[in-house]
Amino acid sequence: MTEPVLPEPSPLYRWLVLIFVSLAMFGSYYVYDALSPLADVLKQQLGFTDLISASSRPSTASPTFLRS
């Protein structure tokens, strides 16, 4: 059987996807860099547990369990 040929996405759509993914990656890096200096303060003063590793667990689990 032959697979149906999908139309090529428009340039506007491709640019919007590129911008969205770039902003998401920038936001992720920004959050990690902004919270890293505060991690010790949050642990000591507010009793938080390991904040960075707790926030990275879903990122690790997603590729493991959501395989196609």
Coordinates of C-alpha atoms in Angstrom, one line a residue, residues 39 41-51:
A39 CA 18.4 25.9 45.5
V41 CA 18.5 28.9 50.1
L42 CA 15.2 27.1 49.3
K43 CA 16.5 24.0 51.0
Q44 CA 17.8 25.7 54.1
Q45 CA 15.2 28.3 54.8
L46 CA 12.0 26.8 53.4
G47 CA 12.8 23.1 53.8
F48 CA 12.4 22.2 50.1
T49 CA 13.9 19.0 48.9
D50 CA 16.1 18.7 45.9
L51 CA 14.3 21.1 43.6

